Coordinates of C-alpha atoms and ligand atoms in Angstrom, one line a residue:
M203 CA 4.2 28.8 13.7
S204 CA 6.7 26.0 13.4
V205 CA 4.3 22.4 13.2
I206 CA 6.9 19.6 14.7
I207 CA 5.0 16.6 14.4
G208 CA 6.1 12.8 15.6
L209 CA 4.2 9.3 14.8
E210 CA 4.5 6.5 16.5
I211 CA 2.5 3.7 13.3
H212 CA 1.9 0.2 14.2
L213 CA 2.3 -2.7 11.8
Q214 CA 0.6 -5.7 12.0
V215 CA 2.3 -8.7 11.3
T216 CA 0.5 -10.0 8.4
S217 CA 2.7 -12.5 7.0
S218 CA 2.8 -14.2 10.6
K219 CA 0.8 -17.0 9.9
T220 CA 0.2 -17.0 13.9
K221 CA -0.9 -14.3 17.0
L222 CA 1.6 -13.3 19.8
F223 CA 1.9 -15.2 22.3
C224 CA 0.0 -18.5 20.8
S225 CA -0.2 -20.6 18.0
C226 CA -4.5 -19.4 16.5
S227 CA -4.7 -18.3 13.4
A228 CA -3.7 -15.2 12.0
D229 CA -5.8 -14.4 9.6
Y230 CA -8.4 -12.3 11.2
R231 CA -9.7 -10.8 8.1
N232 CA -11.0 -14.2 6.1
S233 CA -12.7 -16.4 9.6
P234 CA -16.1 -16.1 11.2
P235 CA -15.6 -13.9 14.1
N236 CA -14.6 -14.5 17.9
R237 CA -13.2 -18.3 15.4
N238 CA -9.1 -18.1 16.2
V239 CA -9.0 -17.6 19.2
C240 CA -7.9 -19.4 22.5
P241 CA -7.7 -18.8 26.2
I242 CA -4.4 -17.3 25.6
C243 CA -6.1 -14.8 23.8
L244 CA -8.9 -14.7 25.5
G245 CA -6.8 -14.1 28.0
L246 CA -8.5 -16.6 30.9
P247 CA -6.9 -16.7 33.7
G248 CA -4.5 -20.3 34.4
V249 CA -2.5 -19.1 31.2
L250 CA 0.7 -18.9 29.8
P251 CA 1.9 -16.9 26.8
K252 CA 4.3 -17.4 24.8
P253 CA 6.3 -16.0 21.9
N254 CA 6.3 -15.7 18.5
R255 CA 10.0 -16.0 17.2
Y256 CA 9.5 -15.3 13.6
V257 CA 7.9 -12.0 15.0
I258 CA 11.5 -11.2 16.9
E259 CA 12.9 -12.0 14.1
K260 CA 10.8 -9.8 12.6
A261 CA 11.2 -6.8 14.5
V262 CA 15.2 -7.2 14.4
Q263 CA 14.9 -6.9 10.9
L264 CA 13.0 -3.8 10.3
A265 CA 15.6 -2.8 12.8
L266 CA 19.1 -3.6 11.2
A267 CA 16.8 -1.8 8.1
L268 CA 16.3 1.1 9.6
G269 CA 20.1 1.2 11.0
S270 CA 18.3 1.1 14.6
K271 CA 20.5 -0.6 17.6
I272 CA 19.4 -3.9 18.9
S273 CA 18.5 -4.2 22.6
D274 CA 20.3 -7.0 24.4
R275 CA 16.9 -8.2 26.5
L276 CA 14.0 -8.1 25.3
V277 CA 10.9 -7.7 27.6
F278 CA 7.9 -7.9 27.7
M279 CA 5.1 -5.9 30.2
R280 CA 2.5 -5.4 31.1
K281 CA 0.0 -2.1 29.8
H282 CA -2.8 -1.7 32.2
Y283 CA -6.0 0.3 31.0
F284 CA -9.7 -1.2 30.7
Y285 CA -11.7 -1.3 27.7
P286 CA -13.8 -4.5 26.3
D287 CA -11.5 -5.5 23.5
L288 CA -9.2 -6.2 25.7
P289 CA -10.2 -9.7 28.1
K290 CA -7.4 -9.7 30.2
G291 CA -7.1 -5.3 31.5
Y292 CA -3.7 -5.5 30.0
Q293 CA -1.8 -4.7 27.1
I294 CA 1.8 -7.0 26.6
S295 CA 3.9 -4.5 25.4
Q296 CA 7.2 -3.1 26.3
Y297 CA 7.8 -0.5 28.4
T298 CA 7.6 3.1 25.4
M299 CA 8.7 6.1 28.2
G300 CA 12.2 4.8 28.5
R301 CA 15.1 4.3 26.8
Y302 CA 15.0 0.0 28.4
S303 CA 14.7 -3.0 26.3
A304 CA 11.6 -2.5 23.8
V305 CA 13.0 -4.0 20.5
A306 CA 15.2 -0.9 19.0
Y307 CA 16.8 2.7 19.7
G308 CA 17.8 5.1 17.4
G309 CA 18.1 5.0 13.4
S310 CA 15.9 6.5 10.7
L311 CA 14.2 7.0 7.8
E312 CA 15.7 8.8 4.4
I313 CA 11.7 11.1 2.3
F314 CA 12.1 13.3 -0.2
V315 CA 9.2 16.0 0.0
K316 CA 8.9 19.1 -2.3
G317 CA 12.3 19.1 -4.0
R318 CA 14.6 18.2 -0.5
R319 CA 15.7 15.0 1.1
K320 CA 15.3 15.1 5.1
I321 CA 16.3 12.8 7.9
V322 CA 13.2 11.2 9.9
R323 CA 15.4 10.4 13.7
I324 CA 13.4 6.8 14.5
R325 CA 12.6 7.1 18.3
R326 CA 12.2 3.4 19.0
I327 CA 10.5 0.0 17.3
N328 CA 8.5 -1.6 19.8
I329 CA 6.7 -5.4 19.2
E330 CA 2.7 -5.7 21.2
E331 CA -0.3 -6.9 20.8
D332 CA -3.1 -5.8 19.3
P333 CA -6.6 -6.1 21.0
A334 CA -9.7 -7.8 19.5
K335 CA -12.1 -5.3 16.9
I336 CA -15.3 -3.6 18.6
I337 CA -17.9 -3.2 16.1
Y338 CA -20.6 -0.6 16.2
P339 CA -23.2 -1.6 14.2
E340 CA -23.7 1.9 12.6
K341 CA -20.1 3.0 13.1
D342 CA -21.7 5.8 14.2
P343 CA -20.9 4.1 18.1
W344 CA -23.8 7.1 19.4
K345 CA -25.9 6.1 16.8
S346 CA -25.5 2.3 17.6
P347 CA -27.9 -0.5 19.7
Y348 CA -25.4 -2.4 20.3
T349 CA -21.9 -2.8 20.4
L350 CA -20.1 -6.2 18.4
I351 CA -16.3 -7.5 19.6
D352 CA -14.6 -10.1 17.6
Y353 CA -11.3 -11.4 19.6
N354 CA -9.7 -12.7 16.2
R355 CA -8.0 -10.0 16.3
S356 CA -7.1 -10.2 19.9
G357 CA -2.9 -10.5 20.0
I358 CA -2.8 -10.2 16.7
P359 CA 1.0 -9.6 16.4
L360 CA 1.9 -5.1 15.9
L361 CA 5.3 -3.8 15.7
E362 CA 4.9 -0.5 16.6
I363 CA 7.6 2.0 15.7
A364 CA 8.0 5.8 16.7
T365 CA 9.5 8.3 15.7
E366 CA 11.9 11.1 17.0
P367 CA 10.0 14.7 16.7
D368 CA 10.8 15.4 13.0
L369 CA 8.3 16.2 10.7
S370 CA 7.1 19.0 10.1
D371 CA 3.9 18.6 7.8
A372 CA 1.1 16.1 6.7
E373 CA 3.0 16.7 3.0
E374 CA 5.6 15.3 5.1
A375 CA 4.1 12.5 7.3
V376 CA 2.5 11.5 4.8
S377 CA 5.2 10.7 2.8
F378 CA 7.3 9.3 6.1
V379 CA 4.3 6.3 5.7
E380 CA 4.7 5.7 2.9
K381 CA 7.7 4.9 2.4
L382 CA 8.0 2.4 5.8
L383 CA 5.4 1.0 4.3
E384 CA 7.1 -0.2 1.4
L385 CA 9.7 -1.1 3.8
A386 CA 7.9 -3.4 5.5
D387 CA 5.8 -4.7 1.8
H388 CA 10.0 -5.4 1.1
L389 CA 10.9 -7.2 4.0
N390 CA 7.6 -9.5 4.4
I391 CA 6.2 -8.1 7.4
T392 CA 2.6 -6.3 6.3
D393 CA 1.2 -5.8 3.2
P394 CA -0.2 -2.2 3.1
S395 CA -2.9 -3.0 0.8
L396 CA -5.0 -5.5 3.4
E397 CA -7.8 -3.1 5.3
G398 CA -6.5 -2.7 8.5
S399 CA -2.5 -4.3 9.0
F400 CA -1.1 0.3 9.5
R401 CA -2.5 2.3 12.9
I402 CA -0.8 5.8 13.4
D403 CA -1.2 8.1 16.2
A404 CA -0.2 11.4 15.3
N405 CA 2.0 13.5 18.1
I406 CA 1.1 17.0 16.7
S407 CA 2.3 20.4 18.7
I408 CA 2.7 24.2 17.9
E409 CA 6.2 25.2 18.6
G410 CA 6.7 26.1 22.3
G411 CA 3.0 25.0 22.8
E412 CA 2.0 20.7 24.5
R413 CA 1.1 18.6 22.0
V414 CA -1.5 16.4 20.8
E415 CA -1.8 12.9 20.0
V416 CA -4.8 12.3 17.8
K417 CA -4.9 8.0 18.2
N418 CA -6.7 6.1 15.6
I419 CA -6.4 7.1 12.3
G420 CA -5.8 4.4 10.1
S421 CA -5.5 5.4 6.2
L422 CA -2.9 8.0 4.4
K423 CA -5.5 10.4 4.0
D424 CA -7.1 10.4 7.2
L425 CA -3.4 11.0 8.6
E426 CA -3.5 13.6 6.2
K427 CA -6.1 15.0 7.1
A428 CA -6.0 14.7 10.8
I429 CA -3.3 16.0 11.0
N430 CA -3.8 19.7 8.9
Y431 CA -7.1 19.7 10.8
E432 CA -5.5 19.6 13.8
I433 CA -2.5 21.9 13.5
I434 CA -5.8 24.7 12.0
R435 CA -7.4 24.3 15.9
Q436 CA -4.3 24.3 17.3
K437 CA -3.8 28.3 15.7
R438 CA -7.4 28.5 16.7
I439 CA -6.8 28.5 20.1
L440 CA -4.1 30.6 19.6
E441 CA -4.3 33.3 17.4
T442 CA -7.6 34.4 20.3
G443 CA -4.6 34.0 22.7
G444 CA -6.2 30.0 24.2
K445 CA -3.5 28.1 25.3
V446 CA -3.2 23.7 23.6
V447 CA -3.4 21.6 26.7
R448 CA -1.5 18.2 26.1
E449 CA -4.7 15.7 25.7
T450 CA -5.1 12.5 23.2
R451 CA -8.0 13.7 20.8
H452 CA -9.5 10.3 18.5
W453 CA -9.7 11.2 15.2
D454 CA -13.7 10.9 13.4
D455 CA -13.1 9.8 10.5
I456 CA -16.3 9.9 9.6
R457 CA -17.5 13.4 11.1
G458 CA -13.7 14.5 10.1
V459 CA -12.3 15.8 13.3
T460 CA -10.2 15.4 16.2
V461 CA -11.8 15.0 19.4
S462 CA -11.3 14.6 23.0
A463 CA -10.8 11.7 24.8
R464 CA -11.8 12.7 28.1
H465 CA -12.7 8.5 29.0
K466 CA -10.1 7.7 31.6
E467 CA -9.1 4.6 29.6
F468 CA -7.2 6.4 27.1
E469 CA -5.2 8.1 29.7
E470 CA -1.3 7.1 30.9
E471 CA -1.7 6.1 33.5
Y472 CA -0.8 2.4 32.5
K473 CA 0.7 1.8 35.8
Y474 CA 3.2 -0.7 33.7
M475 CA 4.7 -3.2 34.7
P476 CA 6.9 -7.1 33.4
E477 CA 5.2 -9.6 32.5
P478 CA 6.3 -12.2 34.8
D479 CA 5.0 -14.5 32.3
I480 CA 7.3 -14.4 29.7
P481 CA 11.3 -14.2 30.8
P482 CA 13.6 -11.7 29.2
L483 CA 14.9 -12.7 26.2
E484 CA 18.5 -12.4 25.2
I485 CA 19.7 -11.2 22.1
D486 CA 22.7 -12.2 21.1
H487 CA 25.4 -11.3 18.5
S488 CA 24.9 -14.1 16.9
Y489 CA 21.6 -14.1 16.2
I490 CA 21.4 -11.0 14.7
E491 CA 24.6 -11.7 11.9
K492 CA 22.0 -14.7 11.4
I493 CA 19.3 -12.5 10.3
R494 CA 20.6 -9.3 8.9
S495 CA 23.0 -12.1 7.0
L496 CA 19.4 -13.1 5.4
M497 CA 18.3 -9.8 5.1
P498 CA 16.4 -9.5 1.8
E499 CA 17.0 -6.6 -0.7
L500 CA 16.3 -3.3 0.1
P501 CA 13.7 -0.8 -1.1
W502 CA 16.5 1.9 -1.8
V503 CA 19.2 -0.2 -2.9
M504 CA 17.3 -1.7 -5.7
R505 CA 15.7 1.3 -7.5
E506 CA 19.1 2.4 -7.5
R507 CA 19.8 -1.2 -9.3
F508 CA 17.5 -0.5 -11.7
I509 CA 17.9 3.1 -12.6
K510 CA 21.5 0.8 -13.4
Q511 CA 20.5 -2.0 -14.9
Y512 CA 17.8 -1.2 -16.9
G513 CA 18.2 2.3 -17.9
L514 CA 14.6 3.7 -15.6
T515 CA 14.3 7.1 -14.9
D516 CA 14.3 7.7 -11.0
Y517 CA 10.9 8.2 -11.7
E518 CA 9.8 4.8 -12.9
A519 CA 12.2 3.2 -10.7
G520 CA 10.3 4.7 -7.4
V521 CA 7.2 3.1 -8.4
L522 CA 8.1 -0.1 -9.7
V523 CA 9.7 -0.6 -6.4
S524 CA 6.8 1.3 -4.7
R525 CA 5.6 -2.7 -3.7
K526 CA 7.6 -5.5 -3.4
W527 CA 5.2 -7.6 -5.7
L528 CA 4.9 -4.8 -8.8
A529 CA 9.4 -5.0 -8.5
K530 CA 9.5 -8.8 -8.4
Y531 CA 6.4 -8.9 -12.1
F532 CA 8.4 -6.0 -13.4
E533 CA 12.1 -7.8 -13.1
D534 CA 10.2 -11.2 -14.1
I535 CA 9.1 -10.1 -17.4
A536 CA 12.0 -8.2 -18.5
R537 CA 14.0 -11.8 -18.5
I538 CA 11.3 -12.7 -20.3
Y539 CA 11.1 -9.4 -22.7
N540 CA 13.9 -7.4 -23.2
K541 CA 13.1 -3.9 -23.7
P542 CA 12.4 -2.5 -20.3
D543 CA 11.6 1.3 -21.0
K544 CA 8.4 -0.6 -22.3
I545 CA 7.1 -2.4 -19.5
A546 CA 7.9 -0.3 -17.3
D547 CA 5.6 2.5 -19.5
L548 CA 2.9 -0.1 -19.8
L549 CA 2.7 -1.4 -15.6
I550 CA 2.7 2.1 -14.3
N551 CA 0.6 4.1 -16.9
D552 CA -1.4 1.2 -17.2
F553 CA -0.7 -2.1 -15.2
L554 CA -1.5 0.4 -12.0
G555 CA -4.7 1.6 -13.2
K556 CA -6.8 -1.2 -12.7
I557 CA -4.7 -2.9 -9.6
N558 CA -4.9 0.8 -7.9
E559 CA -8.8 0.5 -8.8
R560 CA -9.4 -2.5 -6.9
G561 CA -7.6 -1.7 -4.2
G562 CA -4.7 -2.4 -4.7
R563 CA -4.7 -5.6 -4.8
F564 CA -1.9 -7.3 -6.7
D565 CA -3.0 -11.0 -5.4
L566 CA -6.2 -9.8 -7.6
V567 CA -3.4 -10.7 -10.8
R568 CA -4.2 -14.0 -12.8
A569 CA -1.9 -12.9 -15.3
R570 CA 1.0 -15.0 -16.0
P571 CA 4.6 -12.8 -16.5
E572 CA 4.8 -14.5 -20.1
Q573 CA 1.6 -12.8 -20.3
I574 CA 3.2 -9.8 -20.5
A575 CA 5.3 -9.7 -22.4
E576 CA 3.9 -11.9 -24.7
L577 CA 1.1 -8.4 -25.1
L578 CA 4.2 -6.7 -25.2
D579 CA 5.2 -8.8 -29.1
L580 CA 1.8 -8.3 -30.0
L581 CA 2.2 -4.7 -29.7
D582 CA 6.0 -4.2 -31.3
K583 CA 4.9 -6.4 -34.8
K584 CA 1.8 -4.3 -35.0
V585 CA -0.1 -6.9 -34.7
I586 CA -2.5 -4.6 -32.4
S587 CA -2.8 -1.1 -31.5
I588 CA -2.0 0.5 -27.8
K589 CA -5.5 0.8 -27.4
I590 CA -6.3 -2.0 -28.2
L591 CA -4.1 -3.8 -25.7
K592 CA -6.4 -0.9 -23.3
E593 CA -9.8 -2.8 -24.1
I594 CA -8.3 -6.7 -23.3
L595 CA -6.0 -5.8 -20.7
D596 CA -7.7 -5.7 -18.5
K597 CA -9.6 -9.7 -18.8
I598 CA -5.4 -10.4 -19.3
V599 CA -4.3 -9.0 -16.3
F600 CA -7.8 -11.0 -14.5
D601 CA -8.8 -13.4 -16.1
G602 CA -5.1 -14.4 -16.4
E603 CA -7.2 -15.0 -20.6
D604 CA -4.2 -15.8 -23.5
P605 CA -3.6 -12.4 -25.5
K606 CA -3.7 -14.5 -29.1
K607 CA -7.0 -16.2 -27.3
I608 CA -9.4 -12.4 -26.6
I609 CA -7.7 -10.9 -29.5
S610 CA -9.0 -13.6 -32.0
E611 CA -12.4 -14.1 -30.5
K612 CA -13.4 -10.1 -30.8
G613 CA -12.9 -10.8 -33.8
L614 CA -9.2 -8.5 -34.5
T615 CA -7.4 -11.8 -36.1
V616 CA -3.3 -11.9 -35.0
I617 CA -2.2 -10.9 -38.4
S618 CA -1.0 -7.2 -39.0
E619 CA -2.4 -4.0 -38.4
D620 CA -2.2 -2.8 -42.0
E621 CA -3.1 -6.4 -43.3
Y622 CA -6.0 -5.8 -41.1
L623 CA -6.7 -2.4 -42.1
E624 CA -6.0 -2.7 -46.5
E625 CA -8.3 -6.6 -46.3
L626 CA -11.4 -4.3 -44.5
A627 CA -10.6 -1.2 -47.0
E628 CA -11.2 -3.9 -50.4
K629 CA -14.3 -4.7 -49.0
V630 CA -15.9 -0.8 -48.4
I631 CA -14.3 0.1 -52.0
R632 CA -16.0 -3.5 -53.2
E633 CA -19.3 -2.8 -52.1
N634 CA -20.1 0.1 -51.9
P635 CA -19.2 1.2 -55.9
K636 CA -21.6 3.5 -56.7
A637 CA -19.3 6.1 -53.0
V638 CA -16.4 4.9 -55.4
E639 CA -17.5 6.8 -57.7
D640 CA -19.0 9.8 -56.0
V641 CA -15.2 10.2 -54.6
K642 CA -13.8 10.3 -57.9
K643 CA -15.9 13.3 -58.8
N644 CA -15.6 14.9 -55.7
P645 CA -12.7 14.0 -53.4
K646 CA -14.2 15.7 -50.5
A647 CA -17.0 12.3 -51.2
I648 CA -14.2 9.8 -48.8
N649 CA -14.6 11.1 -46.2
Y650 CA -17.8 8.4 -46.5
L651 CA -16.0 5.6 -47.9
V652 CA -13.4 5.5 -44.8
G653 CA -16.6 5.7 -41.9
Q654 CA -16.9 2.8 -43.3
V655 CA -13.7 1.2 -42.4
M656 CA -13.7 2.6 -38.9
K657 CA -17.4 1.3 -38.3
L658 CA -16.0 -2.2 -38.8
T659 CA -12.9 -1.6 -37.0
R660 CA -15.2 -0.3 -33.8
G661 CA -13.7 2.9 -34.4
R662 CA -10.5 1.1 -33.5
A663 CA -8.7 2.6 -36.3
D664 CA -7.0 5.8 -37.2
P665 CA -8.9 7.9 -39.9
E666 CA -6.0 9.6 -41.3
K667 CA -4.8 5.9 -42.7
I668 CA -7.0 4.3 -44.2
N669 CA -7.6 7.1 -45.9
V670 CA -4.1 6.9 -47.1
I671 CA -5.0 2.8 -47.8
I672 CA -8.2 4.4 -49.6
R673 CA -7.4 6.7 -52.0
R674 CA -4.0 4.2 -52.4
K675 CA -6.1 1.3 -53.3
L676 CA -8.5 4.6 -56.0
G677 CA -5.0 5.9 -57.4
L678 CA -5.6 8.6 -56.4
L679 CA -2.1 8.0 -54.9
R680 CA 0.9 6.6 -55.3
Ligands
ADP104 P1 5.8 9.8 25.9 O1 6.8 9.3 26.4 O2 5.8 11.0 25.4 O3 4.6 9.6 25.0 P2 7.3 8.7 23.3 O4 8.4 7.6 23.3 O5 5.7 7.9 23.9 O6 6.8 9.5 24.3 O7 6.6 9.5 22.1 C1 5.7 10.0 21.9 C2 5.7 10.6 20.4 O8 6.0 11.7 20.7 C3 7.1 11.1 19.6 O9 6.7 10.1 18.2 C4 7.5 12.3 19.6 O10 8.4 12.3 18.0 C5 6.2 12.5 20.1 N1 6.6 14.2 20.4 C6 7.8 14.4 21.0 N2 7.4 15.6 21.0 C7 6.9 16.5 20.4 C8 6.7 17.6 20.1 N3 7.0 19.0 20.4 N4 5.0 17.3 18.9 C9 5.0 17.5 18.3 N5 5.3 15.8 18.8 C10 6.1 15.2 19.6
ZN105 ZN1 -5.8 -17.9 20.9
MG106 MG1 3.2 7.1 24.4

């Protein structure tokens, strides 16, 4: 029984300063509730929506990057449904049922899963507005005594990307969304680390059966869980002689199950009609060519370049390019410090872990590229060990403290590690004459002295190395 999956991904254009049809601030995450609102995004009667040019430009960029065919004219439509997050009673969207007047049709994105390349075809790209945010104080709607609505999110610009049903399991679906988010990040459309910046509807069917649309998936983890849950549910129905019905289900991320959305408001009877307040927009050739000429380097091109220019492995280049910020940071460091493999190693194995502990938030990084370069330089010169580097990395990365300053504050004077250990060994020998005598009688007694030096370094040094230094100083080695 083979599985067929098609995705509809909603990306917030988080780089847009304003909403889709009004000039309200789009920064809804950092504003008190219901502050960024006006008659347009509150859906009051008699107002005129004005489409945001920047968002159209971003949609065209995404279409160009995916190789989609851009429509000659954009038509906005009213999509009707009744729900409290939608004050107008309709959402301004584009016609998504046919092949008419959305931003673009066709195109593809390549993914790499289980050692194989796979082309995933794009069906359509369209623009629409985000509804308001509904907040259940108890998280579970049925347990909440009341519901709150924040209209700051009403009218936030979204790009919707629908794929053809080319995916065949959760791993491929996750890989596709990761790839799309990477592209959206490089095009400065969506910052994937922002909470709620993307949502996914997954259409899942088992060959020959009806498809089920699972709505409201908010993370890659939930996407994986929802698809696997739905596959098992459908297989069970088939195995017990039942039939899967075509329906919309909701992903309940608290309980980890999909639930049938029986309510009228989720049925696909949207009664589309052209939005009479927004005339169709002509997209001419020269406009498209102008946008094409301003396109940034695409992530897959950048990845190849990183491999060639910096001699990185495919894996290293892939990780560094996975976020635009990280790729730029890497290149900024590489301009000052010319061992790209060491930079890649530090960023991938130590630095990224720290960022991921903080939810992937690169905006928290305070360390300038020069400071990372300096840190690597101190490591090269053996002023610090890799162990010390790992200890102080946090302070350097998130407090922007100077590597040299921390090292001296922590009593790790800026001298070579060898010199430092020599000094400590001398001090221990000087202060423990009795133990030194013991070593001369019984070589094993040296462990006490090594232990004392280790203690002074707070366990940071290599005991083998200290052992050699002490033996040399006691004339037991030449
Ligand atoms: P519709 O007009 O039928 O709603 P859309 O263009 O909105 O179609 O596409 C809905 C999504 O369903 C697309 O991502 C598509 O790939 C997917 N889809 C279509 N057929 C199937 C199927 N048999 N199994 C799984 N997904 C499918
Ligand atoms: Zn507004
Ligand atoms: Mg649909």
